[in-house]
Short mmCIF file of N, CA and C in Angstrom, two decimals:
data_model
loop_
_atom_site.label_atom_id
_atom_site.label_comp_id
_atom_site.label_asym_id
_atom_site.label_seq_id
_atom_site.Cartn_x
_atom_site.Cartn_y
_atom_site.Cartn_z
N UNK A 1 -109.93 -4.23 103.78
CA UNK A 1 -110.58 -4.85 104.89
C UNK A 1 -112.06 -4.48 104.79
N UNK A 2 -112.85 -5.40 104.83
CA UNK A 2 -114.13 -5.34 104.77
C UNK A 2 -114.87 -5.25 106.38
N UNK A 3 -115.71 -3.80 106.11
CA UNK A 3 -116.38 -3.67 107.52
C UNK A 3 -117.93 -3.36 107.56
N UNK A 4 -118.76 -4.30 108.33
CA UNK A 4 -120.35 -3.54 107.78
C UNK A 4 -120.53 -1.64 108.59
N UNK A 5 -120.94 -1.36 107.62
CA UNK A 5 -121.66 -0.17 108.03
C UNK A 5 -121.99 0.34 109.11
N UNK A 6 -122.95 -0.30 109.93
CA UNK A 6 -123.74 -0.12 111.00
C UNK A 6 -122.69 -0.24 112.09
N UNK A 7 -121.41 -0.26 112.04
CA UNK A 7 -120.76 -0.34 113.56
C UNK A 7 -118.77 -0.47 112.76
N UNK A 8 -118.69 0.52 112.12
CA UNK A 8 -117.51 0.12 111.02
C UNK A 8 -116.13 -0.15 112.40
N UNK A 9 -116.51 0.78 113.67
CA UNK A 9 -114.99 0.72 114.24
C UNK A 9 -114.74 -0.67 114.90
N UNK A 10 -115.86 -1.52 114.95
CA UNK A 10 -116.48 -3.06 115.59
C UNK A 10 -116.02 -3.43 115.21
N UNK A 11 -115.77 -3.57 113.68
CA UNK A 11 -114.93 -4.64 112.70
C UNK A 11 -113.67 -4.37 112.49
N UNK A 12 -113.14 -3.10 112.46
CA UNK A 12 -111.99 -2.86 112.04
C UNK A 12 -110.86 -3.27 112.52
N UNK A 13 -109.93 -3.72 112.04
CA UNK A 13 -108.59 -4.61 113.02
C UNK A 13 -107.32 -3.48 112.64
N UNK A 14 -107.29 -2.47 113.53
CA UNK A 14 -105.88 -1.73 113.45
C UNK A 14 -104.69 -2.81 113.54
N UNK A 15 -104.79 -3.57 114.12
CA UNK A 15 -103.12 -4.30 114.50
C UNK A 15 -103.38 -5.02 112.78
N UNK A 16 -104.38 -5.55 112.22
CA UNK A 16 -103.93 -6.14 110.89
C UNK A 16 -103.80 -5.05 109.93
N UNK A 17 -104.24 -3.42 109.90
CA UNK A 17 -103.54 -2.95 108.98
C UNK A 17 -101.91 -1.93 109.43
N UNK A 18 -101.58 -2.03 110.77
CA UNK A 18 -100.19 -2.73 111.55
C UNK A 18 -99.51 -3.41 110.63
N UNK A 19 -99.78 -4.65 110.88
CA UNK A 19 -98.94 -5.74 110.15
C UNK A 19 -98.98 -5.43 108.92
N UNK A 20 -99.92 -5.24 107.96
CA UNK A 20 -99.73 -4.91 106.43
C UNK A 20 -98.57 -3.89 106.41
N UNK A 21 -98.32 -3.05 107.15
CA UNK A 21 -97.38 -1.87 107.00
C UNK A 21 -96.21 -2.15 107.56
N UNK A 22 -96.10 -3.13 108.36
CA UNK A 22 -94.51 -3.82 108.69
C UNK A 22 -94.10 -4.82 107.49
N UNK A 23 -95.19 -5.60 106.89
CA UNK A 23 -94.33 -6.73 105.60
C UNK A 23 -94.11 -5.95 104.53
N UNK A 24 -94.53 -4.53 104.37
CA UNK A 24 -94.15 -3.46 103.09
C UNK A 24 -94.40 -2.10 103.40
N UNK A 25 -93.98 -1.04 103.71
CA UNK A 25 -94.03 0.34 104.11
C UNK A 25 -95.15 0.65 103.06
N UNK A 26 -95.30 0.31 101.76
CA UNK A 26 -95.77 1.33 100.70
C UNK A 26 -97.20 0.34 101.00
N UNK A 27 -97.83 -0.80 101.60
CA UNK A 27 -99.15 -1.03 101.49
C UNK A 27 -99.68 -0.31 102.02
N UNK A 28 -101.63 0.21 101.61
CA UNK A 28 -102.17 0.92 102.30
C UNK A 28 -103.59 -0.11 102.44
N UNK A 29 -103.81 0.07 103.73
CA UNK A 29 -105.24 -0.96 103.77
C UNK A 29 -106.36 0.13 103.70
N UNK A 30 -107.45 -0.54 102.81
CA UNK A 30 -108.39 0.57 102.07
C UNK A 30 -109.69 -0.32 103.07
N UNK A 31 -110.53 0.79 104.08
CA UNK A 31 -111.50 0.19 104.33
C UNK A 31 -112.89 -0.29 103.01
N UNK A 32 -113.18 -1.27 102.99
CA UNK A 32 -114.70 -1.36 101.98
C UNK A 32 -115.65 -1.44 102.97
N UNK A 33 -116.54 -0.62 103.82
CA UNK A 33 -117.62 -0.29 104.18
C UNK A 33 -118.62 -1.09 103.37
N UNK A 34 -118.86 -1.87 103.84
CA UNK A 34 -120.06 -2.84 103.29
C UNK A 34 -121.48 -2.97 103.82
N UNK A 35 -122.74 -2.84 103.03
CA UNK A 35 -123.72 -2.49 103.40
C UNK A 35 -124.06 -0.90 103.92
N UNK A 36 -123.80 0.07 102.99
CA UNK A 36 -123.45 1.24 103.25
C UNK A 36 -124.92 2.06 102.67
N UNK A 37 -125.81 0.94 102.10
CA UNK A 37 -127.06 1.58 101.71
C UNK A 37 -127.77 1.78 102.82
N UNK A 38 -127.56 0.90 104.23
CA UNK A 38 -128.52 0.75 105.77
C UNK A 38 -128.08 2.11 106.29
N UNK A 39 -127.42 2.90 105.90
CA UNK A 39 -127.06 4.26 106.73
C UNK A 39 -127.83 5.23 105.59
N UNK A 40 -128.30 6.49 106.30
CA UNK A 40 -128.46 7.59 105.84
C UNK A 40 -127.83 8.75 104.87
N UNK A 41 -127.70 8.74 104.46
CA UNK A 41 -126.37 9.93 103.77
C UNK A 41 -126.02 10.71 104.72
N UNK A 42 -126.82 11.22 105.40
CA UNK A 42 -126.34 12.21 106.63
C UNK A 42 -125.29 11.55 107.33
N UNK A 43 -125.35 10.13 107.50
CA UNK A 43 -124.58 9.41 108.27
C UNK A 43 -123.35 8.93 108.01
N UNK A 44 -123.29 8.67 106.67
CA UNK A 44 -122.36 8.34 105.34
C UNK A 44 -121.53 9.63 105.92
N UNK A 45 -122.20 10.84 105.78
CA UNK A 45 -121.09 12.22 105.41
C UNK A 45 -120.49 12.01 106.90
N UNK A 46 -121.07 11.76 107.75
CA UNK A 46 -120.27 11.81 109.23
C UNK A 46 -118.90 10.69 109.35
N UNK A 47 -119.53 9.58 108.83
CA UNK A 47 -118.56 8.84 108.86
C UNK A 47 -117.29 8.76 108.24
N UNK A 48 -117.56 9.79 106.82
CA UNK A 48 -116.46 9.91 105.94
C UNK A 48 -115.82 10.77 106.62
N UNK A 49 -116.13 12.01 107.12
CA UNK A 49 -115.41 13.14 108.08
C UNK A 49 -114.39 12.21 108.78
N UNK A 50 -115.26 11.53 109.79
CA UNK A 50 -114.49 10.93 110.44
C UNK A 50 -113.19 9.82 110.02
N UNK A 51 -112.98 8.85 108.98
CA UNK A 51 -112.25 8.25 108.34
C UNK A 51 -111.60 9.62 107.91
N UNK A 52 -111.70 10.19 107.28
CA UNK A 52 -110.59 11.26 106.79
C UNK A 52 -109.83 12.21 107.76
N UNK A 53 -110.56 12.38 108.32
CA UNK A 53 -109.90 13.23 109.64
C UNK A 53 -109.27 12.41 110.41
N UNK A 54 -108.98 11.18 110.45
CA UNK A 54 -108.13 9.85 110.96
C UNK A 54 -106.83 9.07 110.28
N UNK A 55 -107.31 9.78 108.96
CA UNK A 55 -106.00 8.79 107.91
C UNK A 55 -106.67 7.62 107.40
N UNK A 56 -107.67 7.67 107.70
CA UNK A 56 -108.63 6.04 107.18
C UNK A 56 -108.71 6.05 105.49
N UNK A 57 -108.53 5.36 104.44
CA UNK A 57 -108.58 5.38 103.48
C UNK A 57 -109.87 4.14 103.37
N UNK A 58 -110.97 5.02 102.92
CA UNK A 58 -112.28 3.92 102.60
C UNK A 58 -112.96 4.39 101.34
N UNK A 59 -113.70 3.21 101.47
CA UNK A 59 -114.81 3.29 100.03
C UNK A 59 -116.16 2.59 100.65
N UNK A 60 -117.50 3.69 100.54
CA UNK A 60 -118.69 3.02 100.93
C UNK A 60 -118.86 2.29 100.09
N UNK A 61 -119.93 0.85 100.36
CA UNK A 61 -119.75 -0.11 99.45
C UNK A 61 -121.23 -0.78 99.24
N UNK A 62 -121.99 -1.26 98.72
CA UNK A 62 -123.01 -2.09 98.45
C UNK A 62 -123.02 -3.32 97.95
N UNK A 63 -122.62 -4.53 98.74
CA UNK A 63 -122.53 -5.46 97.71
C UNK A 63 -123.36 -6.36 96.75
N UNK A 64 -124.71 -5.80 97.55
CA UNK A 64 -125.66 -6.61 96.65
C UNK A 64 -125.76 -5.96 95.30
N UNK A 65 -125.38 -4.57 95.31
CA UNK A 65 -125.08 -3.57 94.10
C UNK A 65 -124.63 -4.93 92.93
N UNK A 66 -123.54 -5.51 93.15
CA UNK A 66 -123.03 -6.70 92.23
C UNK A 66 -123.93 -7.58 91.57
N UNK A 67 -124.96 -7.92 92.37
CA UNK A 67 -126.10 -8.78 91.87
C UNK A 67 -127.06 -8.59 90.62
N UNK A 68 -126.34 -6.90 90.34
CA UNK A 68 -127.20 -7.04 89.06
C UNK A 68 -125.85 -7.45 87.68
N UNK A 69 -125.10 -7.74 88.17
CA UNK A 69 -123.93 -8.26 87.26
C UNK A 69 -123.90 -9.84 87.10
N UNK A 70 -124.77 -9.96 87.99
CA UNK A 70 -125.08 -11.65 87.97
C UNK A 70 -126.11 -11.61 87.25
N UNK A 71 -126.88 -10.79 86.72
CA UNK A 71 -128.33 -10.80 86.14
C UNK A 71 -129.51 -11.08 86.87
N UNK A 72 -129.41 -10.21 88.15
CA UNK A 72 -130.55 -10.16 88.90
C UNK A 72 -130.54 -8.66 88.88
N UNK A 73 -131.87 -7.81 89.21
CA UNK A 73 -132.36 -7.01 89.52
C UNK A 73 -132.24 -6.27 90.77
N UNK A 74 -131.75 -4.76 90.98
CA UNK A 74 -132.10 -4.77 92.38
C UNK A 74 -133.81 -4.20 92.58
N UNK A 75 -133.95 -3.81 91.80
CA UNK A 75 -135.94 -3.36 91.44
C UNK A 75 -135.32 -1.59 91.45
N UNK A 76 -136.48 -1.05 90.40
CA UNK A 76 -136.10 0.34 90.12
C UNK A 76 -136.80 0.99 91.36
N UNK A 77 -137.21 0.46 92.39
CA UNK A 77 -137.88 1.33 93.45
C UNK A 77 -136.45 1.80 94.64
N UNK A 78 -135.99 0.76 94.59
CA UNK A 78 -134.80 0.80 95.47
C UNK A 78 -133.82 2.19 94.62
N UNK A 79 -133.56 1.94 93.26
CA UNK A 79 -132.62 2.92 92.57
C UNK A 79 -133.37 4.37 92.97
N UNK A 80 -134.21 4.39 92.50
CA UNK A 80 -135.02 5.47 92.55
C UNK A 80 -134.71 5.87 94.09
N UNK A 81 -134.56 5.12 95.64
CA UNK A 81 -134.80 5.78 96.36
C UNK A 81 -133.09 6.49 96.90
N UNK A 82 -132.45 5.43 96.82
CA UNK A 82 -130.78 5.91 96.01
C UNK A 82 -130.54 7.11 95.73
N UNK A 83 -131.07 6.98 94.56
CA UNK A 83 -130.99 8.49 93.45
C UNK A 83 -131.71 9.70 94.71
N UNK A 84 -132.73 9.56 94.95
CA UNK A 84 -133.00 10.77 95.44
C UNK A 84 -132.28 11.17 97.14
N UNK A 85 -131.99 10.03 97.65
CA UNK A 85 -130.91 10.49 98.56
C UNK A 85 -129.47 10.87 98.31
N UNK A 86 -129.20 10.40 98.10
CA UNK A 86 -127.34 10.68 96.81
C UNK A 86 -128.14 12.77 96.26
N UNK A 87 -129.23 12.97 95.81
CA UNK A 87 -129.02 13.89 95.51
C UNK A 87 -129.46 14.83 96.61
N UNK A 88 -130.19 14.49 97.47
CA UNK A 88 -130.34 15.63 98.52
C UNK A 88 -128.59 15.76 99.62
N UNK A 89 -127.87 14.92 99.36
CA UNK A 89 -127.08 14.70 100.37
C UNK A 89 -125.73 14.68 99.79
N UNK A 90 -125.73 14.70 97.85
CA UNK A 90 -124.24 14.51 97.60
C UNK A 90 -123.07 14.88 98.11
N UNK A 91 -122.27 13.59 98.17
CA UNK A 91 -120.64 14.39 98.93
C UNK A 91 -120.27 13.46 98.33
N UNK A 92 -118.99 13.73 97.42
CA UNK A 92 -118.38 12.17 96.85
C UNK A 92 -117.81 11.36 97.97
N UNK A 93 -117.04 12.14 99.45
CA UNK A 93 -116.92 11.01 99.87
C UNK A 93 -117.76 9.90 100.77
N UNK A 94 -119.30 10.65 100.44
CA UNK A 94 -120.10 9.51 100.96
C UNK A 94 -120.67 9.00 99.96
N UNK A 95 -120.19 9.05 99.01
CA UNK A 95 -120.91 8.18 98.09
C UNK A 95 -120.66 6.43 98.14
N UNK A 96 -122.07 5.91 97.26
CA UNK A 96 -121.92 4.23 97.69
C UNK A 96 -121.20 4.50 96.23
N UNK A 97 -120.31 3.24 95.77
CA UNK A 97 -119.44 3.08 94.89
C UNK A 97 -120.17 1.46 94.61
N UNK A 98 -120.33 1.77 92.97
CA UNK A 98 -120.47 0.37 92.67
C UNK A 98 -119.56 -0.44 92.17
N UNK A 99 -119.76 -1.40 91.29
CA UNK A 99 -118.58 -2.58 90.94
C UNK A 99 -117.88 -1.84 90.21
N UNK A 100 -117.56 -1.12 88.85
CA UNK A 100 -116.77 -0.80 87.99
C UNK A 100 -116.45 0.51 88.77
N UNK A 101 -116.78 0.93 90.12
CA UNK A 101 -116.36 2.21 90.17
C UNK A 101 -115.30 1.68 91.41
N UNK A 102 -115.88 0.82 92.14
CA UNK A 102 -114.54 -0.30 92.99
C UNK A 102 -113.47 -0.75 92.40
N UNK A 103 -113.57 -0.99 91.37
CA UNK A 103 -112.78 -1.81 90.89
C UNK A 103 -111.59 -0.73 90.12
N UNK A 104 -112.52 0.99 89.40
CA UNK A 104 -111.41 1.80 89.35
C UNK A 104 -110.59 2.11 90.29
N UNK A 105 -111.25 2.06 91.55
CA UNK A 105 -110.39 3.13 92.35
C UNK A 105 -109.63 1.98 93.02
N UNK A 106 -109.53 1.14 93.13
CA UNK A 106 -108.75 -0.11 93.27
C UNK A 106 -107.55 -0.21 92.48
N UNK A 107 -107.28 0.05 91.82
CA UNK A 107 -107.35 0.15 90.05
C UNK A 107 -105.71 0.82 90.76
N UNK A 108 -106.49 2.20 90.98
CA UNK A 108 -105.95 4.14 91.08
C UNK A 108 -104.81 3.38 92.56
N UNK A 109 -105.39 2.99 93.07
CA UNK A 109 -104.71 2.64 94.79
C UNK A 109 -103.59 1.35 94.23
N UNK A 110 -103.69 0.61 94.13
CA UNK A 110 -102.44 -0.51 92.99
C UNK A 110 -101.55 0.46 92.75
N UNK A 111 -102.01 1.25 91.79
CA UNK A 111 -100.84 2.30 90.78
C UNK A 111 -99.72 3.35 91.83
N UNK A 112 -100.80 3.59 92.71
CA UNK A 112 -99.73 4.31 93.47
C UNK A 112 -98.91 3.56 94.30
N UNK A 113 -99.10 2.95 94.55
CA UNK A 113 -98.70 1.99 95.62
C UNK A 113 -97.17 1.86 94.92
N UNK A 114 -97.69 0.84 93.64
CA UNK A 114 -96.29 0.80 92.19
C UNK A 114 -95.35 2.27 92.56
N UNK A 115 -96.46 3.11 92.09
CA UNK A 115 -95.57 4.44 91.86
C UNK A 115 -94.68 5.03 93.21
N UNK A 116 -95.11 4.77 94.46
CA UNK A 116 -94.47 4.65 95.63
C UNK A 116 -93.11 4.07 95.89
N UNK A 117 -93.64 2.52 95.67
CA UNK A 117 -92.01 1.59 95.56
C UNK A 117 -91.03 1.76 94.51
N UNK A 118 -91.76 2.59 93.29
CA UNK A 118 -90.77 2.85 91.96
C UNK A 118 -89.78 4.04 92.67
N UNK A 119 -90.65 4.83 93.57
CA UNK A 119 -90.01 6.44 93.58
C UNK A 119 -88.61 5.88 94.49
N UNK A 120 -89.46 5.20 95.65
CA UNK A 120 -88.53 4.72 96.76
C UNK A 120 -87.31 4.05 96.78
N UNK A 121 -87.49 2.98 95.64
CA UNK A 121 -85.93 2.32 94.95
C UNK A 121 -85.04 3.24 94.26
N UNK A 122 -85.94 4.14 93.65
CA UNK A 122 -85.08 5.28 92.80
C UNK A 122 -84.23 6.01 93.34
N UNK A 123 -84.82 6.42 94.72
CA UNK A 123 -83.70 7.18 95.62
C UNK A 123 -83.15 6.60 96.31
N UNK A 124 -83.18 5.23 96.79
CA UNK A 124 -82.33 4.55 97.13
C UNK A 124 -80.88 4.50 96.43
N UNK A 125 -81.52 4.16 95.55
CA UNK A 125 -80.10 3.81 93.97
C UNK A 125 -79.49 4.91 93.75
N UNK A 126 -80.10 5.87 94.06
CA UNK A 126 -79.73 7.34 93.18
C UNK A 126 -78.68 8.10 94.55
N UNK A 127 -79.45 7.70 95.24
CA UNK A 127 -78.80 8.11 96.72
C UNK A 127 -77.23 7.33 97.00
N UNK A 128 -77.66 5.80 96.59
CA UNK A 128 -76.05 5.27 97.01
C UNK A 128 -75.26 4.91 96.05
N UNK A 129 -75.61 5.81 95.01
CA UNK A 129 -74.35 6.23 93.84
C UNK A 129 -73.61 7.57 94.13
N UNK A 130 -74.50 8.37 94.68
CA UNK A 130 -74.03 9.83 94.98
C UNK A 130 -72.97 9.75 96.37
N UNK A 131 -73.20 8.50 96.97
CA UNK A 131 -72.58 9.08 98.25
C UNK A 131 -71.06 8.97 97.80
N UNK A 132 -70.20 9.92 98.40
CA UNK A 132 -68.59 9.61 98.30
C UNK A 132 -68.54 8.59 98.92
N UNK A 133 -67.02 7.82 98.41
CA UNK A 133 -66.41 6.47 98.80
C UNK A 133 -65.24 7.34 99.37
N UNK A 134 -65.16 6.70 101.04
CA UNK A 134 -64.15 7.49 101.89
C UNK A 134 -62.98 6.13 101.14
#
């Protein structure tokens, strides 16, 4: 679920990641925090506290970040000012995540998900072979 930055609990629809968890127990809805460069890092780290200390599973996000995959530029003044906030302020979980690093941890969240419903059928099966037949 995609939420901008500047007001993430505004956008967020609990009853639709509700429903994702009634049509399959093992989905998890992953917030993408979008436009996550308009906040501060200081602000980033608060917000991640807060998503984690909630059960919120997110990823800060930039989408114009993508635009240089289109072969546009974002200008090295902007990186540069990035870089030096990211380093006065690092916390991975406020970090902005770009395209190939979205797309891993996207990637990582799929797999478990798999590895969830694999475990879950397993003991199902495994469970109603074991039971005695009265």
């Amino acid at each position: 679920m995609v939420v901008d930055a500047r007001d993430p609990l505004f956008y967020r629809c609990p009853d639709l990641e509700a429903y994702a968890q009634e049509i399959d127990e093992h989905k998890r809805t992953l917030l993408l925090v979008n436009k996550a460069d308009l906040l501060p890092p200081a602000e980033r780290k608060k917000w991640a506290e807060y998503f984690k200390s909630n059960g919120i599973l997110f990823i800060f996000w930039y989408a114009k970040s993508a635009s240089v995959v289109e072969g546009k530029s974002l200008g090295k003044k902007w990186e540069e000012e990035q870089s030096a906030q990211e380093s006065i302020y690092y916390d991975i979980d406020s970090k902005i995540y770009g395209r190939d690093e979205l797309l891993a941890r996207l990637q990582t969240e799929a797999k478990a998900i798999v590895s969830s419903r694999k475990d879950s059928t397993e003991m199902e099966t495994h469970g109603a072979s074991n039971d005695p037949i009265p």
